[in-house]
Short mmCIF file of C-alpha atoms and ligand atoms in Angstrom, two decimals:
data_model
loop_
_atom_site.label_atom_id
_atom_site.label_comp_id
_atom_site.label_asym_id
_atom_site.label_seq_id
_atom_site.Cartn_x
_atom_site.Cartn_y
_atom_site.Cartn_z
CA UNK A 297 -149.44 -67.70 35.52
CA UNK A 298 -149.05 -65.22 32.57
CA UNK A 299 -150.10 -67.98 30.16
CA UNK A 300 -146.97 -69.93 31.01
CA UNK A 301 -146.93 -73.69 30.84
CA UNK A 302 -147.70 -74.87 34.37
CA UNK A 303 -148.50 -78.58 34.14
CA UNK A 304 -147.73 -81.78 32.27
CA UNK A 305 -148.72 -85.42 32.49
CA UNK A 306 -145.05 -86.42 32.54
CA UNK A 307 -142.42 -84.27 34.26
CA UNK A 308 -138.74 -85.18 34.39
CA UNK A 309 -136.23 -83.36 36.57
CA UNK A 310 -132.75 -83.44 35.04
CA UNK A 311 -131.57 -83.76 31.45
CA UNK A 312 -128.61 -86.08 31.86
CA UNK A 313 -128.61 -89.42 30.06
CA UNK A 314 -131.24 -90.90 32.42
CA UNK A 315 -133.62 -87.94 32.04
CA UNK A 316 -133.37 -87.53 28.26
CA UNK A 317 -133.60 -91.27 27.60
CA UNK A 318 -136.73 -91.45 29.76
CA UNK A 319 -138.26 -88.49 27.92
CA UNK A 320 -137.61 -89.99 24.48
CA UNK A 321 -138.85 -93.42 25.50
CA UNK A 322 -142.00 -91.93 27.06
CA UNK A 323 -142.61 -89.94 23.87
CA UNK A 324 -142.24 -93.09 21.78
CA UNK A 325 -144.74 -94.99 23.93
CA UNK A 326 -147.14 -92.14 24.66
CA UNK A 327 -147.31 -89.93 21.56
CA UNK A 328 -150.15 -87.78 22.94
CA UNK A 329 -148.91 -87.00 26.43
CA UNK A 330 -147.36 -83.68 27.36
CA UNK A 331 -143.77 -84.23 28.44
CA UNK A 332 -141.72 -81.57 30.21
CA UNK A 333 -138.07 -81.77 31.25
CA UNK A 334 -137.03 -79.29 33.94
CA UNK A 335 -133.30 -78.92 34.35
CA UNK A 336 -130.76 -76.61 35.90
CA UNK A 337 -128.22 -77.66 33.25
CA UNK A 338 -127.59 -74.94 30.69
CA UNK A 339 -126.76 -77.22 27.78
CA UNK A 340 -128.31 -80.24 26.03
CA UNK A 341 -127.37 -83.72 27.30
CA UNK A 342 -123.72 -84.53 26.70
CA UNK A 343 -121.77 -87.75 26.68
CA UNK A 344 -120.10 -87.32 30.07
CA UNK A 345 -117.58 -90.19 29.70
CA UNK A 346 -116.24 -88.42 26.60
CA UNK A 347 -115.25 -85.35 28.65
CA UNK A 348 -111.78 -86.85 29.03
CA UNK A 349 -111.35 -86.93 25.25
CA UNK A 350 -112.60 -83.35 25.20
CA UNK A 351 -109.92 -82.46 27.76
CA UNK A 352 -107.33 -84.00 25.44
CA UNK A 353 -108.76 -81.90 22.56
CA UNK A 354 -109.58 -85.10 20.68
CA UNK A 355 -113.23 -84.03 20.61
CA UNK A 356 -114.87 -80.65 20.28
CA UNK A 357 -117.94 -79.45 22.17
CA UNK A 358 -120.40 -80.29 19.37
CA UNK A 359 -119.16 -83.88 19.36
CA UNK A 360 -120.13 -84.32 23.00
CA UNK A 361 -123.86 -84.06 22.28
CA UNK A 362 -125.77 -87.28 22.97
CA UNK A 363 -128.45 -86.50 20.37
CA UNK A 364 -128.59 -84.14 17.42
CA UNK A 365 -129.29 -80.58 18.57
CA UNK A 366 -133.02 -79.78 18.64
CA UNK A 367 -134.24 -83.35 19.17
CA UNK A 368 -136.39 -82.24 22.12
CA UNK A 369 -138.32 -79.75 19.99
CA UNK A 370 -138.64 -82.27 17.21
CA UNK A 371 -140.06 -84.83 19.66
CA UNK A 372 -142.37 -82.26 21.32
CA UNK A 373 -140.52 -82.48 24.62
CA UNK A 374 -140.70 -79.12 26.35
CA UNK A 375 -137.50 -78.14 28.21
CA UNK A 376 -137.62 -75.60 31.04
CA UNK A 377 -134.30 -74.32 32.36
CA UNK A 378 -134.85 -73.85 36.06
CA UNK A 379 -134.00 -75.39 39.39
CA UNK A 380 -136.67 -77.47 41.12
CA UNK A 381 -136.66 -76.47 44.77
CA UNK A 382 -139.46 -78.50 46.33
CA UNK A 383 -141.93 -81.33 45.74
CA UNK A 384 -145.49 -81.11 47.06
CA UNK A 385 -146.31 -84.78 46.67
CA UNK A 386 -149.91 -84.81 47.99
CA UNK A 387 -151.03 -82.13 45.51
CA UNK A 388 -148.57 -83.34 42.84
CA UNK A 389 -146.78 -80.13 42.05
CA UNK A 390 -143.22 -78.81 42.10
CA UNK A 391 -141.91 -75.44 43.14
CA UNK A 392 -139.35 -74.09 40.70
CA UNK A 393 -136.93 -71.22 41.36
CA UNK A 394 -138.84 -68.01 41.96
CA UNK A 395 -141.69 -70.01 43.57
CA UNK A 396 -143.15 -71.02 40.22
CA UNK A 397 -145.52 -73.98 40.73
CA UNK A 398 -145.58 -76.79 38.18
CA UNK A 399 -148.06 -79.67 38.32
CA UNK A 400 -147.21 -83.22 37.37
CA UNK A 401 -149.12 -86.42 36.69
CA UNK A 402 -146.03 -88.61 36.95
CA UNK A 403 -142.64 -87.37 38.07
CA UNK A 404 -139.17 -88.74 37.41
CA UNK A 405 -136.25 -87.60 39.54
CA UNK A 406 -133.11 -87.92 37.41
CA UNK A 407 -130.99 -85.42 39.29
CA UNK A 408 -127.74 -87.36 38.90
CA UNK A 409 -124.78 -86.86 41.17
CA UNK A 410 -122.67 -84.10 42.66
CA UNK A 411 -118.93 -84.21 43.24
CA UNK A 412 -117.62 -84.92 46.73
CA UNK A 413 -115.02 -82.19 46.39
CA UNK A 414 -112.66 -81.38 49.26
CA UNK A 415 -113.47 -81.19 52.98
CA UNK A 416 -115.01 -77.79 53.72
CA UNK A 417 -112.38 -77.15 56.36
CA UNK A 418 -109.41 -77.57 54.01
CA UNK A 419 -107.70 -74.18 53.75
CA UNK A 420 -106.99 -72.68 50.34
CA UNK A 421 -109.52 -74.65 48.30
CA UNK A 422 -111.00 -71.48 46.79
CA UNK A 423 -107.78 -70.26 45.20
CA UNK A 424 -107.92 -69.82 41.46
CA UNK A 425 -106.52 -72.98 39.86
CA UNK A 426 -108.21 -75.46 42.23
CA UNK A 427 -110.82 -77.26 40.11
CA UNK A 428 -113.27 -80.02 40.89
CA UNK A 429 -113.90 -81.90 37.66
CA UNK A 430 -117.49 -83.00 37.15
CA UNK A 431 -119.49 -80.99 34.63
CA UNK A 432 -118.88 -79.52 31.18
CA UNK A 433 -118.06 -76.07 32.56
CA UNK A 434 -115.27 -77.61 34.71
CA UNK A 435 -113.74 -79.16 31.60
CA UNK A 436 -114.09 -75.92 29.61
CA UNK A 437 -112.20 -74.23 32.42
CA UNK A 438 -109.58 -77.00 32.44
CA UNK A 439 -108.99 -76.80 28.70
CA UNK A 440 -108.46 -73.04 28.84
CA UNK A 441 -105.84 -73.45 31.56
CA UNK A 442 -103.87 -76.45 30.29
CA UNK A 443 -101.55 -74.61 27.87
CA UNK A 444 -100.11 -72.52 30.73
CA UNK A 445 -99.60 -75.33 33.26
CA UNK A 446 -96.22 -77.00 33.87
CA UNK A 447 -96.91 -78.84 37.11
CA UNK A 448 -100.21 -80.15 38.51
CA UNK A 449 -101.57 -82.15 41.44
CA UNK A 450 -104.42 -84.66 41.15
CA UNK A 451 -106.27 -85.61 44.34
CA UNK A 452 -108.33 -88.83 44.40
CA UNK A 453 -107.93 -92.55 43.85
CA UNK A 454 -110.82 -93.65 41.60
CA UNK A 455 -111.14 -94.21 37.85
CA UNK A 456 -111.88 -90.51 37.36
CA UNK A 457 -108.54 -89.61 38.96
CA UNK A 458 -106.68 -92.18 36.83
CA UNK A 459 -108.16 -90.69 33.66
CA UNK A 460 -107.34 -87.17 34.79
CA UNK A 461 -103.71 -88.12 35.46
CA UNK A 462 -103.51 -89.62 31.96
CA UNK A 463 -104.98 -86.43 30.47
CA UNK A 464 -102.34 -84.26 32.15
CA UNK A 465 -99.55 -86.60 31.05
CA UNK A 466 -100.91 -86.44 27.51
CA UNK A 467 -100.37 -82.65 27.65
CA UNK A 468 -96.80 -83.15 28.86
CA UNK A 469 -97.55 -81.74 32.32
CA UNK A 470 -95.47 -82.87 35.29
CA UNK A 471 -98.19 -84.64 37.27
CA UNK A 472 -98.28 -85.50 40.97
CA UNK A 473 -100.92 -88.04 41.91
CA UNK A 474 -101.87 -88.04 45.58
CA UNK A 475 -103.30 -91.32 46.85
CA UNK A 476 -104.71 -91.64 50.34
CA UNK A 477 -104.11 -95.42 50.36
CA UNK A 478 -101.42 -97.68 48.96
CA UNK A 479 -103.12 -98.28 45.63
CA UNK A 480 -105.90 -96.74 43.51
CA UNK A 481 -109.46 -97.98 42.90
CA UNK A 482 -109.56 -99.61 46.30
CA UNK A 483 -113.36 -100.04 46.02
CA UNK A 484 -113.17 -101.93 42.74
CA UNK A 485 -109.81 -103.71 42.89
CA UNK A 486 -107.85 -105.83 45.31
CA UNK A 487 -104.24 -105.03 46.21
CA UNK A 488 -102.82 -106.95 43.24
CA UNK A 489 -105.06 -105.27 40.66
CA UNK A 490 -104.56 -101.87 42.28
CA UNK A 491 -100.79 -102.27 42.19
CA UNK A 492 -100.96 -103.04 38.46
CA UNK A 493 -102.83 -99.78 37.78
CA UNK A 494 -100.41 -97.84 39.98
CA UNK A 495 -97.38 -99.28 38.18
CA UNK A 496 -98.90 -98.59 34.77
CA UNK A 497 -99.39 -94.92 35.61
CA UNK A 498 -95.94 -94.72 37.14
CA UNK A 499 -94.45 -96.05 33.91
CA UNK A 500 -96.51 -93.50 31.98
CA UNK A 501 -94.74 -90.75 33.94
CA UNK A 502 -96.97 -89.94 36.93
CA UNK A 503 -95.24 -89.03 40.19
CA UNK A 504 -97.22 -91.09 42.68
CA UNK A 505 -97.44 -90.16 46.36
CA UNK A 506 -98.98 -93.02 48.37
CA UNK A 507 -100.57 -92.74 51.80
CA UNK A 508 -100.74 -88.97 51.45
CA UNK A 509 -103.37 -86.36 52.29
CA UNK A 510 -103.42 -82.67 51.52
CA UNK A 511 -103.63 -80.53 54.66
CA UNK A 512 -103.31 -77.10 53.06
CA UNK A 513 -103.49 -75.47 49.65
CA UNK A 514 -101.13 -72.56 49.27
CA UNK A 515 -101.77 -69.52 47.08
CA UNK A 516 -100.16 -66.27 46.07
CA UNK A 517 -102.29 -63.20 45.34
CA UNK A 518 -105.37 -65.41 44.95
CA UNK A 519 -103.80 -68.07 42.72
CA UNK A 520 -102.73 -71.59 43.74
CA UNK A 521 -98.96 -72.22 43.91
CA UNK A 522 -98.81 -75.56 45.70
CA UNK A 523 -100.19 -78.05 48.21
CA UNK A 524 -98.86 -79.11 51.60
CA UNK A 525 -99.20 -82.76 52.57
CA UNK A 526 -99.64 -84.45 55.94
CA UNK A 527 -95.96 -85.38 55.65
CA UNK A 528 -95.15 -81.64 55.71
CA UNK A 529 -94.02 -81.66 52.15
CA UNK A 530 -94.79 -78.80 49.76
CA UNK A 531 -95.58 -79.79 46.18
CA UNK A 532 -95.44 -76.77 43.88
CA UNK A 533 -98.07 -76.58 41.12
CA UNK A 534 -100.21 -74.20 39.08
CA UNK A 535 -103.23 -76.50 39.02
CA UNK A 536 -104.96 -78.74 41.59
CA UNK A 537 -107.54 -81.14 40.15
CA UNK A 538 -109.98 -82.67 42.61
CA UNK A 539 -111.35 -86.09 41.57
CA UNK A 540 -112.59 -87.43 44.89
CA UNK A 541 -115.70 -89.17 43.58
CA UNK A 542 -119.35 -88.25 43.57
CA UNK A 543 -122.50 -88.87 45.56
CA UNK A 544 -126.17 -88.99 44.55
CA UNK A 545 -127.81 -85.56 44.25
CA UNK A 546 -130.56 -86.22 46.80
CA UNK A 547 -131.12 -82.62 47.96
CA UNK A 548 -134.43 -82.28 46.11
CA UNK A 549 -135.71 -85.59 47.49
CA UNK A 550 -135.06 -84.20 50.98
CA UNK A 551 -137.50 -81.38 50.21
CA UNK A 552 -140.46 -83.60 49.37
CA UNK A 553 -143.64 -83.15 51.44
CA UNK A 554 -143.96 -86.95 51.74
CA UNK A 555 -140.67 -88.47 52.92
CA UNK A 556 -138.88 -90.27 50.09
CA UNK A 557 -137.00 -93.30 51.40
CA UNK A 558 -133.28 -93.11 50.85
CA UNK A 559 -130.35 -95.38 51.41
CA UNK A 560 -127.22 -94.03 49.72
CA UNK A 561 -129.58 -92.77 46.96
CA UNK A 562 -133.36 -92.67 46.50
CA UNK A 563 -134.64 -96.20 47.07
CA UNK A 564 -136.47 -97.67 44.10
CA UNK A 565 -137.84 -101.08 43.20
CA UNK A 566 -136.96 -102.94 40.00
CA UNK A 567 -139.43 -100.75 38.08
CA UNK A 568 -137.83 -97.60 39.50
CA UNK A 569 -140.82 -96.65 41.66
CA UNK A 570 -140.09 -94.81 44.88
CA UNK A 571 -142.21 -95.19 48.00
CA UNK A 572 -144.22 -92.06 47.05
CA UNK A 573 -147.05 -92.53 44.54
CA UNK A 574 -146.32 -91.32 40.99
CA UNK A 575 -142.70 -90.49 41.75
CA UNK A 576 -139.89 -92.47 40.10
CA UNK A 577 -136.12 -92.13 40.23
CA UNK A 578 -133.45 -93.16 37.72
CA UNK A 579 -129.74 -92.75 37.02
CA UNK A 580 -127.03 -91.82 39.50
CA UNK A 581 -129.56 -90.64 42.09
CA UNK A 582 -131.44 -93.95 42.34
CA UNK A 583 -130.42 -96.74 44.71
CA UNK A 584 -131.27 -99.96 42.90
CA UNK A 585 -131.07 -103.56 43.99
CA UNK A 586 -128.06 -105.72 43.29
CA UNK A 587 -129.70 -109.04 42.39
CA UNK A 588 -126.75 -111.01 43.77
CA UNK A 589 -126.58 -109.44 47.21
CA UNK A 590 -129.96 -107.69 47.55
CA UNK A 591 -128.13 -104.56 48.64
CA UNK A 592 -129.36 -101.21 47.38
CA UNK A 593 -126.95 -98.66 45.94
CA UNK A 594 -126.68 -96.36 42.92
CA UNK A 595 -124.89 -97.67 39.85
CA UNK A 596 -123.22 -94.46 38.84
CA UNK A 597 -122.37 -95.48 35.30
CA UNK A 598 -123.35 -94.26 31.88
CA UNK A 599 -124.76 -97.53 30.57
CA UNK A 600 -126.79 -98.19 33.72
CA UNK A 601 -128.21 -94.64 33.73
CA UNK A 602 -129.35 -95.00 30.11
CA UNK A 603 -130.93 -98.39 30.75
CA UNK A 604 -132.76 -97.01 33.76
CA UNK A 605 -133.94 -94.08 31.63
CA UNK A 606 -135.56 -96.57 29.26
CA UNK A 607 -137.35 -98.40 32.06
CA UNK A 608 -138.46 -95.10 33.60
CA UNK A 609 -139.79 -93.89 30.23
CA UNK A 610 -142.05 -96.94 29.96
CA UNK A 611 -143.27 -96.45 33.52
CA UNK A 612 -143.99 -92.75 32.93
CA UNK A 613 -145.93 -93.69 29.81
CA UNK A 614 -148.03 -96.11 31.89
CA UNK A 615 -146.57 -99.08 30.03
CA UNK A 616 -144.97 -101.26 32.74
CA UNK A 617 -145.60 -104.20 30.41
CA UNK A 618 -143.02 -102.73 28.03
CA UNK A 619 -140.22 -102.26 30.52
CA UNK A 620 -137.08 -104.10 29.57
CA UNK A 621 -135.89 -106.98 31.70
CA UNK A 622 -134.36 -105.90 35.03
CA UNK A 623 -130.89 -104.42 34.87
CA UNK A 624 -129.21 -107.62 35.92
CA UNK A 625 -125.86 -107.81 37.64
CA UNK A 626 -123.67 -104.75 37.88
CA UNK A 627 -121.23 -104.31 35.06
CA UNK A 628 -118.57 -101.74 34.29
CA UNK A 629 -115.99 -101.54 31.52
CA UNK A 630 -113.57 -98.68 31.03
CA UNK A 631 -110.02 -97.80 29.99
CA UNK A 632 -107.42 -96.80 32.54
CA UNK A 633 -104.63 -95.47 30.38
CA UNK A 634 -103.37 -98.44 28.39
CA UNK A 635 -105.26 -100.90 30.60
CA UNK A 636 -108.81 -102.11 30.00
CA UNK A 637 -110.86 -102.76 33.10
CA UNK A 638 -113.93 -104.95 33.28
CA UNK A 639 -115.86 -105.72 36.45
CA UNK A 640 -119.01 -107.83 36.23
CA UNK A 641 -121.01 -109.20 39.13
CA UNK A 642 -119.24 -109.44 42.47
CA UNK A 643 -115.65 -110.66 42.04
CA UNK A 644 -114.78 -109.72 45.63
CA UNK A 645 -117.60 -111.59 47.34
CA UNK A 646 -116.09 -113.71 50.08
CA UNK A 647 -118.30 -116.26 51.69
CA UNK A 648 -117.98 -119.93 52.60
CA UNK A 649 -118.62 -121.86 49.40
CA UNK A 650 -117.28 -119.15 47.11
CA UNK A 651 -114.03 -119.98 45.36
CA UNK A 652 -111.71 -117.21 44.18
CA UNK A 653 -109.23 -117.80 41.35
CA UNK A 654 -106.65 -115.29 40.15
CA UNK A 655 -104.19 -115.08 37.29
CA UNK A 656 -101.50 -112.48 36.72
CA UNK A 657 -99.96 -113.68 33.46
CA UNK A 658 -99.58 -111.75 30.18
CA UNK A 659 -99.08 -108.42 31.92
CA UNK A 660 -102.67 -108.41 33.18
CA UNK A 661 -104.74 -109.57 36.12
CA UNK A 662 -107.93 -111.59 36.32
CA UNK A 663 -109.99 -112.52 39.35
CA UNK A 664 -112.93 -114.90 39.22
CA UNK A 665 -115.45 -115.66 41.93
CA UNK A 666 -117.18 -119.01 41.50
CA UNK A 667 -119.97 -120.69 43.32
CA UNK A 668 -119.76 -124.38 42.53
CA UNK A 669 -119.22 -124.25 38.77
CA UNK A 670 -120.99 -120.97 38.14
CA UNK A 671 -119.39 -117.59 37.67
CA UNK A 672 -120.64 -114.95 40.11
CA UNK A 673 -118.01 -112.27 39.60
CA UNK A 674 -115.31 -111.41 37.08
CA UNK A 675 -112.57 -108.81 37.14
CA UNK A 676 -110.21 -108.32 34.24
CA UNK A 677 -107.43 -105.79 33.94
CA UNK A 678 -105.09 -105.90 30.99
CA UNK A 679 -104.35 -104.91 27.45
CA UNK A 680 -107.28 -106.86 26.01
CA UNK A 681 -110.89 -106.24 26.95
CA UNK A 682 -112.86 -109.50 27.12
CA UNK A 683 -116.37 -109.48 25.67
CA UNK A 684 -117.94 -107.73 28.63
CA UNK A 685 -121.62 -108.25 27.79
CA UNK A 686 -120.99 -111.94 27.19
CA UNK A 687 -119.35 -112.24 30.63
CA UNK A 688 -122.35 -110.46 32.15
CA UNK A 689 -124.62 -112.94 30.40
CA UNK A 690 -122.54 -115.87 31.68
CA UNK A 691 -123.10 -114.67 35.23
CA UNK A 692 -126.79 -113.96 34.78
CA UNK A 693 -127.66 -117.21 33.03
CA UNK A 694 -125.65 -119.31 35.44
CA UNK A 695 -124.20 -121.84 33.00
CA UNK A 696 -121.36 -124.05 34.14
CA UNK A 697 -118.09 -122.30 33.27
CA UNK A 698 -115.84 -125.30 33.93
CA UNK A 699 -115.27 -125.93 30.19
CA UNK A 700 -113.98 -122.37 29.71
CA UNK A 701 -112.45 -121.74 33.11
CA UNK A 702 -108.88 -121.62 31.83
CA UNK A 703 -109.77 -119.20 29.04
CA UNK A 704 -111.69 -116.99 31.49
CA UNK A 705 -108.67 -116.92 33.76
CA UNK A 706 -106.36 -116.01 30.88
CA UNK A 707 -108.83 -113.38 29.67
CA UNK A 708 -109.14 -114.83 26.17
CA UNK A 709 -112.48 -116.59 26.32
CA UNK A 710 -114.44 -116.81 23.07
CA UNK A 711 -117.86 -116.38 24.63
CA UNK A 712 -119.74 -116.24 21.31
CA UNK A 713 -118.39 -119.65 20.40
CA UNK A 714 -119.27 -120.93 23.88
CA UNK A 715 -122.85 -119.66 23.70
CA UNK A 716 -123.27 -120.94 20.15
CA UNK A 717 -122.31 -124.47 21.22
CA UNK A 718 -124.33 -124.36 24.40
CA UNK A 719 -127.28 -126.74 24.28
CA UNK A 720 -128.62 -126.21 27.77
CA UNK A 721 -131.11 -123.44 28.57
CA UNK A 722 -130.07 -120.92 31.22
CA UNK A 723 -129.71 -122.61 34.58
CA UNK A 724 -131.11 -119.68 36.45
CA UNK A 725 -132.81 -116.41 35.72
CA UNK A 726 -132.24 -113.26 37.69
CA UNK A 727 -134.99 -112.92 40.26
CA UNK A 728 -137.91 -110.88 39.02
CA UNK A 729 -140.29 -108.98 41.26
CA UNK A 730 -142.94 -111.69 40.99
CA UNK A 731 -140.50 -114.40 41.95
CA UNK A 732 -139.89 -112.73 45.28
CA UNK A 733 -141.44 -114.27 48.38
CA UNK A 734 -145.00 -113.05 48.92
CA UNK A 735 -144.25 -110.54 51.64
CA UNK A 736 -141.54 -108.87 49.58
CA UNK A 737 -143.53 -108.69 46.36
CA UNK A 738 -144.24 -105.17 45.18
CA UNK A 739 -147.47 -104.31 43.40
CA UNK A 740 -146.94 -103.44 39.75
CA UNK A 741 -150.25 -101.77 39.06
CA UNK A 742 -151.05 -100.47 42.55
CA UNK A 743 -151.03 -96.74 43.11
CA UNK A 744 -148.59 -96.84 45.98
CA UNK A 745 -145.38 -98.44 44.89
CA UNK A 746 -144.01 -99.55 48.24
CA UNK A 747 -145.91 -99.73 51.47
CA UNK A 748 -144.19 -98.50 54.63
CA UNK A 749 -144.11 -102.13 55.85
CA UNK A 750 -142.16 -103.16 52.78
CA UNK A 751 -139.49 -100.53 53.08
CA UNK A 752 -137.43 -102.06 55.86
CA UNK A 753 -137.30 -105.21 53.76
CA UNK A 754 -136.11 -103.27 50.77
CA UNK A 755 -133.54 -101.43 52.78
CA UNK A 756 -132.17 -104.56 54.41
CA UNK A 757 -128.88 -105.82 53.11
CA UNK A 758 -129.81 -109.46 53.17
CA UNK A 759 -132.79 -111.11 51.54
CA UNK A 760 -135.64 -112.57 53.47
CA UNK A 761 -136.41 -115.39 51.10
CA UNK A 762 -136.41 -119.01 52.18
CA UNK A 763 -133.30 -121.09 51.71
CA UNK A 764 -133.49 -123.20 48.58
CA UNK A 765 -134.89 -126.68 48.80
CA UNK A 766 -133.45 -127.59 45.43
CA UNK A 767 -129.94 -128.62 44.56
CA UNK A 768 -127.55 -126.31 42.75
CA UNK A 769 -128.19 -126.36 39.03
CA UNK A 770 -131.96 -126.56 39.34
CA UNK A 771 -133.92 -123.94 37.45
CA UNK A 772 -135.35 -122.57 40.69
CA UNK A 773 -131.90 -121.78 41.97
CA UNK A 774 -131.59 -118.02 41.65
CA UNK A 775 -128.94 -115.55 42.75
CA UNK A 776 -131.41 -114.43 45.35
CA UNK A 777 -131.66 -117.90 46.82
CA UNK A 778 -127.93 -118.40 46.39
CA UNK A 779 -127.35 -115.57 48.83
CA UNK A 780 -129.88 -116.98 51.30
CA UNK A 781 -128.30 -120.39 50.90
CA UNK A 782 -124.84 -119.08 51.67
CA UNK A 783 -126.15 -117.34 54.74
CA UNK A 784 -127.91 -120.48 55.90
CA UNK A 785 -124.76 -122.50 55.36
CA UNK A 786 -122.77 -120.18 57.55
CA UNK A 787 -125.11 -120.51 60.49
CA UNK A 788 -124.10 -123.06 63.10
C1 FAD B 153 -116.33 -86.59 34.43
C2 FAD B 153 -117.10 -87.86 34.42
C3 FAD B 153 -116.62 -88.95 33.71
C4 FAD B 153 -117.35 -90.14 33.69
N1 FAD B 153 -116.87 -91.21 32.99
C5 FAD B 153 -117.59 -92.36 32.94
C6 FAD B 153 -117.14 -93.48 32.18
O1 FAD B 153 -116.06 -93.46 31.59
N2 FAD B 153 -117.94 -94.59 32.13
C7 FAD B 153 -119.14 -94.65 32.79
O2 FAD B 153 -119.83 -95.67 32.71
N3 FAD B 153 -119.58 -93.61 33.53
C8 FAD B 153 -118.84 -92.47 33.62
N4 FAD B 153 -119.30 -91.42 34.35
C9 FAD B 153 -120.59 -91.55 35.06
C10 FAD B 153 -121.76 -91.28 34.10
O3 FAD B 153 -121.47 -90.18 33.30
C11 FAD B 153 -123.01 -91.04 34.94
O4 FAD B 153 -123.30 -92.25 35.61
C12 FAD B 153 -124.22 -90.61 34.12
O5 FAD B 153 -123.91 -89.55 33.27
C13 FAD B 153 -125.35 -90.22 35.07
O6 FAD B 153 -126.41 -89.67 34.36
P1 FAD B 153 -127.68 -89.05 35.11
O7 FAD B 153 -128.65 -88.71 34.03
O8 FAD B 153 -128.13 -89.95 36.19
O9 FAD B 153 -127.17 -87.73 35.84
P2 FAD B 153 -126.47 -86.38 35.37
O10 FAD B 153 -125.80 -86.51 34.06
O11 FAD B 153 -125.66 -85.94 36.54
O12 FAD B 153 -127.68 -85.37 35.16
C14 FAD B 153 -128.41 -84.85 36.24
C15 FAD B 153 -129.19 -83.64 35.77
O13 FAD B 153 -130.08 -83.20 36.80
C16 FAD B 153 -130.05 -81.78 36.87
N5 FAD B 153 -130.51 -81.41 38.21
C17 FAD B 153 -130.03 -81.84 39.42
N6 FAD B 153 -130.77 -81.31 40.43
C18 FAD B 153 -131.73 -80.54 39.85
C19 FAD B 153 -132.80 -79.73 40.36
N7 FAD B 153 -133.05 -79.63 41.67
N8 FAD B 153 -133.56 -79.05 39.48
C20 FAD B 153 -133.34 -79.15 38.14
N9 FAD B 153 -132.36 -79.91 37.59
C21 FAD B 153 -131.57 -80.59 38.45
C22 FAD B 153 -128.60 -81.45 36.56
O14 FAD B 153 -128.46 -80.12 36.14
C23 FAD B 153 -128.33 -82.44 35.43
O15 FAD B 153 -128.82 -81.95 34.22
C24 FAD B 153 -118.58 -90.22 34.40
C25 FAD B 153 -119.06 -89.12 35.12
C26 FAD B 153 -118.33 -87.95 35.14
C27 FAD B 153 -118.86 -86.77 35.92
#
């Protein structure tokens, strides 16, 4: 081994926000353990959501750093720049590039996500000037090119595409936005909300092409000069920006000697344990449980990745007792040009018994999903961002929202005031592992996180718990049982 470091009690693959947060938390809780981060990334962790400000030259590279430079050394966290190629789970070691073995006591997979990019069969995608935006080097490339670009094409319909269109408009570039559907963010918004985003970007100057797909990218002497659409139209441009979303980076988990269960991402329980002993997953690569629907999927968001990093750090340090409460309902807040978007819980859940209310006043759009008098999902799009964490808390604690329904619909609820006046304790808590029915309970201290028998239950999209025997409003009435209850109700 040439005296090289070849083992550590705690090994983390990936130094994104999930990986670095886990490393720092593990160091805090386990001052004596050797912690090693192995990453293929050539720079310290950066604040990925701020890359759009970097593209607008509002931030410089140094300002993207999540932590002061050198924090790893200061915290005795050893960083190895290498790619992990394989996991030998029975003998607990990794194979790094060049066949270098590295032994672990506990392993965290925080390998993040990779961009979807364009279909491999699409001609012309390798011309100079066709960029997929995902990592820092893509944005460095973009910034170098922007001063010479007059006309650009953006492909993709998610929040990333919206932000990219706004960046190009900021630089005064004539921007074509190609949408496959009729409106953007079709996974997060309904038609009304999507139309509002589309109109806002249209007013900002974007040339929007709806129901369009690129069938060819045209180049001249190796450099892009335009795209051809399925409507046989040529759009000239000097830059094509691909923002077609991302998917969990599960390639390493596919090269594990003991099969790691996956469903969209690597399946984990509420304490981020995979089905393989001593292996955890966190961040964009981990498929975690939505407490409202019991479906497993990654929450590919900055805040969620950091929170998972904290839980993973406690688990790696052998301190499950110090893990924070479960992540709770999904929650996402961002800016789409001049619009603020907040989505908490499941505003699009449609089931007998669920009431949907919408409001489109004041130049914005709100959508509420209610079950009896409790909020189970909230969507807000407009010029004002409601207090997003307070809305999340409203959903998780299950208080009656009747007294503030109008304000919620108008998007101007004063949640602090509401909570301050609230006398009643939370009606319901999010289901914790130990509140699950016996056969779905996962051992916290056991060596093997999930048994093979438990995995089909985890992977299932509907819970197996009994239907509630208590009326709505009782303290035993959890989101978990709510879902069961709705399913029961629907049965003949
Ligand atoms: C351009 C962009 C803008 C975004 N904007 C927002 C936003 O506005 N709001 C928001 O909430 N979220 C946003 N996100 C999402 C958010 O940034 C991510 O959810 C979060 O950064 C995920 O962190 P992570 O640690 O899980 O993964 P990553 O940051 O992807 O880190 C994964 C790490 O693993 C390493 N790695 C992977 N495989 C291996 C291997 N085999 N061996 C060694 N190392 C490996 C990679 O090199 C990398 O260092 C954005 C994402 C992008 C790309």
